[in-house]
Coordinates of C-alpha atoms in Angstrom, one line a residue:
X5 CA -69.4 -96.3 -50.9
X6 CA -67.4 -96.8 -47.6
X7 CA -64.3 -97.2 -49.6
X8 CA -65.1 -93.9 -51.7
X9 CA -65.6 -92.1 -48.2
X10 CA -62.2 -93.2 -46.8
X11 CA -60.6 -92.3 -50.0
X12 CA -62.1 -88.8 -49.7
X13 CA -61.1 -88.4 -46.2
X14 CA -57.5 -89.6 -46.9
X15 CA -57.3 -87.2 -49.9
X16 CA -58.6 -84.1 -47.7
X17 CA -55.9 -85.3 -45.0
X18 CA -53.1 -85.6 -47.8
X19 CA -54.2 -82.1 -49.0
X20 CA -53.8 -80.9 -45.5
X21 CA -50.5 -82.5 -45.1
X22 CA -49.5 -80.8 -48.3
X23 CA -50.5 -77.3 -47.4
X24 CA -48.8 -77.6 -44.1
X25 CA -45.7 -78.9 -45.7
X26 CA -45.9 -76.1 -48.2
X27 CA -46.2 -73.6 -45.4
X28 CA -43.3 -75.1 -43.3
X29 CA -41.1 -75.1 -46.6
X30 CA -42.1 -71.2 -46.8
X31 CA -41.0 -70.6 -43.3
X32 CA -37.7 -72.6 -43.8
X33 CA -36.9 -70.7 -46.9
X34 CA -37.6 -67.4 -45.1
X35 CA -35.6 -68.4 -42.2
X36 CA -32.8 -69.7 -44.5
X37 CA -32.7 -66.3 -45.8
X38 CA -32.8 -64.5 -42.8
X39 CA -29.8 -66.7 -41.2
X40 CA -27.8 -65.6 -44.6
X41 CA -28.7 -62.1 -44.1
X42 CA -27.7 -62.1 -40.5
X43 CA -24.4 -63.7 -41.4
X44 CA -23.5 -61.3 -44.1
X45 CA -24.3 -58.6 -41.9
X46 CA -22.1 -60.2 -39.0
X47 CA -19.2 -60.2 -41.6
X48 CA -19.7 -56.7 -42.9
X49 CA -19.5 -55.5 -39.1
X50 CA -16.5 -57.3 -38.5
X51 CA -15.0 -55.8 -41.8
X52 CA -16.2 -52.2 -40.5
X53 CA -14.5 -52.7 -37.1
X54 CA -11.3 -54.2 -38.5
X55 CA -11.0 -51.2 -41.1
X56 CA -12.0 -48.7 -38.6
X57 CA -9.4 -49.6 -36.0
X58 CA -10.2 -49.7 -32.2
X59 CA -12.2 -46.6 -31.5
X60 CA -11.0 -46.6 -27.6
X61 CA -7.6 -46.9 -28.4
X62 CA -7.8 -43.9 -30.7
X63 CA -9.8 -41.8 -28.2
X64 CA -7.4 -42.6 -25.4
X65 CA -4.5 -41.6 -27.6
X66 CA -5.9 -38.1 -28.3
X67 CA -7.3 -37.4 -25.0
X68 CA -4.1 -38.6 -23.0
X69 CA -1.9 -35.7 -24.5
X70 CA -4.6 -32.8 -24.1
X71 CA -3.6 -29.9 -22.1
X72 CA -6.1 -28.7 -19.6
X73 CA -6.8 -25.2 -21.8
X74 CA -8.0 -27.4 -24.7
X75 CA -11.6 -28.4 -25.3
X76 CA -12.7 -30.6 -28.0
X77 CA -16.0 -29.6 -29.8
X78 CA -15.7 -32.5 -32.5
X79 CA -13.6 -35.7 -32.9
X80 CA -14.0 -37.6 -36.2
X81 CA -12.4 -41.1 -36.7
X82 CA -11.7 -42.7 -39.9
X83 CA -9.9 -45.7 -40.9
X84 CA -6.5 -43.8 -41.3
X85 CA -7.2 -40.4 -39.9
X86 CA -8.6 -38.7 -36.7
X87 CA -9.9 -35.0 -37.0
X88 CA -10.2 -33.0 -33.9
X89 CA -11.9 -29.8 -33.7
X90 CA -11.8 -27.6 -30.5
X91 CA -10.7 -24.4 -28.9
X92 CA -7.9 -23.3 -26.7
X93 CA -6.8 -20.5 -24.7
X94 CA -4.2 -19.2 -26.9
X95 CA -2.5 -20.5 -30.2
X96 CA 0.6 -21.9 -28.4
X97 CA -1.5 -24.4 -26.5
X98 CA -2.5 -25.6 -29.8
X99 CA 1.0 -26.1 -30.8
X100 CA 2.0 -27.6 -27.5
X101 CA -1.0 -30.1 -28.0
X102 CA 0.4 -30.9 -31.5
X103 CA 3.9 -31.3 -30.1
X104 CA 2.7 -33.7 -27.4
X105 CA 0.8 -35.7 -30.1
X106 CA 3.9 -36.1 -32.1
X107 CA 6.0 -37.0 -29.1
X108 CA 3.9 -40.3 -28.6
X109 CA 5.7 -41.6 -31.6
X110 CA 2.6 -43.6 -32.7
X111 CA 1.4 -41.4 -35.3
X112 CA 2.6 -40.8 -39.0
X113 CA 1.5 -37.3 -39.1
X114 CA 0.0 -34.6 -36.8
X115 CA -0.9 -31.4 -38.5
X116 CA -2.9 -27.8 -37.7
X117 CA -5.3 -27.9 -40.6
X118 CA -7.0 -24.7 -39.4
X119 CA -6.3 -22.2 -36.6
X120 CA -8.3 -18.9 -36.0
X121 CA -9.1 -16.5 -33.4
X122 CA -12.8 -16.1 -32.6
X123 CA -15.0 -14.2 -30.1
X124 CA -17.7 -16.2 -28.3
X125 CA -20.3 -15.3 -25.8
X126 CA -20.2 -16.8 -22.4
X127 CA -23.5 -16.7 -20.6
X128 CA -23.7 -16.7 -16.9
X129 CA -27.1 -17.0 -15.3
X130 CA -27.7 -15.9 -11.7
X131 CA -30.9 -15.8 -9.6
X132 CA -31.1 -11.8 -10.5
X133 CA -29.5 -11.3 -13.8
X134 CA -27.9 -12.8 -16.9
X135 CA -24.4 -11.8 -17.6
X136 CA -23.0 -12.2 -21.1
X137 CA -19.3 -11.8 -21.7
X138 CA -17.6 -11.8 -25.1
X139 CA -14.1 -13.8 -24.8
X140 CA -11.6 -14.5 -27.4
X141 CA -10.6 -18.1 -28.1
X142 CA -8.6 -20.1 -30.5
X143 CA -10.5 -22.4 -32.5
X144 CA -8.8 -25.2 -34.3
X145 CA -8.6 -28.2 -36.3
X146 CA -6.0 -30.8 -36.1
X147 CA -5.6 -33.8 -38.5
X148 CA -3.8 -36.8 -37.3
X149 CA -2.9 -39.7 -39.7
X150 CA -2.2 -42.9 -38.3

């Protein structure tokens, strides 16, 4: 009977060990999958960075040539193209900005995709009143190919 009791106890211990082993194996499999997923994400991240170019350099490129009368409203950067939307005081300022970008010699093409005269309302709020002033600005879109 004593042998039967010990055998039963050993069987229970073995069963517990197998359960713990199976649980550890599941955890290990989950961790292996997570490690693989993280490695794939890192690789994809590096690919995106290499395809997208250097954001800081591109931003530096388009902002160093900007005249003080030009204001950006949107800058979009893709793999081979930068799109700038903005406003300027007059059309000649936009043309001068395009010429300054071309003069850098680091871009394959700089073109004005859209230019238009628009009226905007400037609002000035003082302690006693709100003053609305209609002003005319030049709205533009410039497309830069690298």
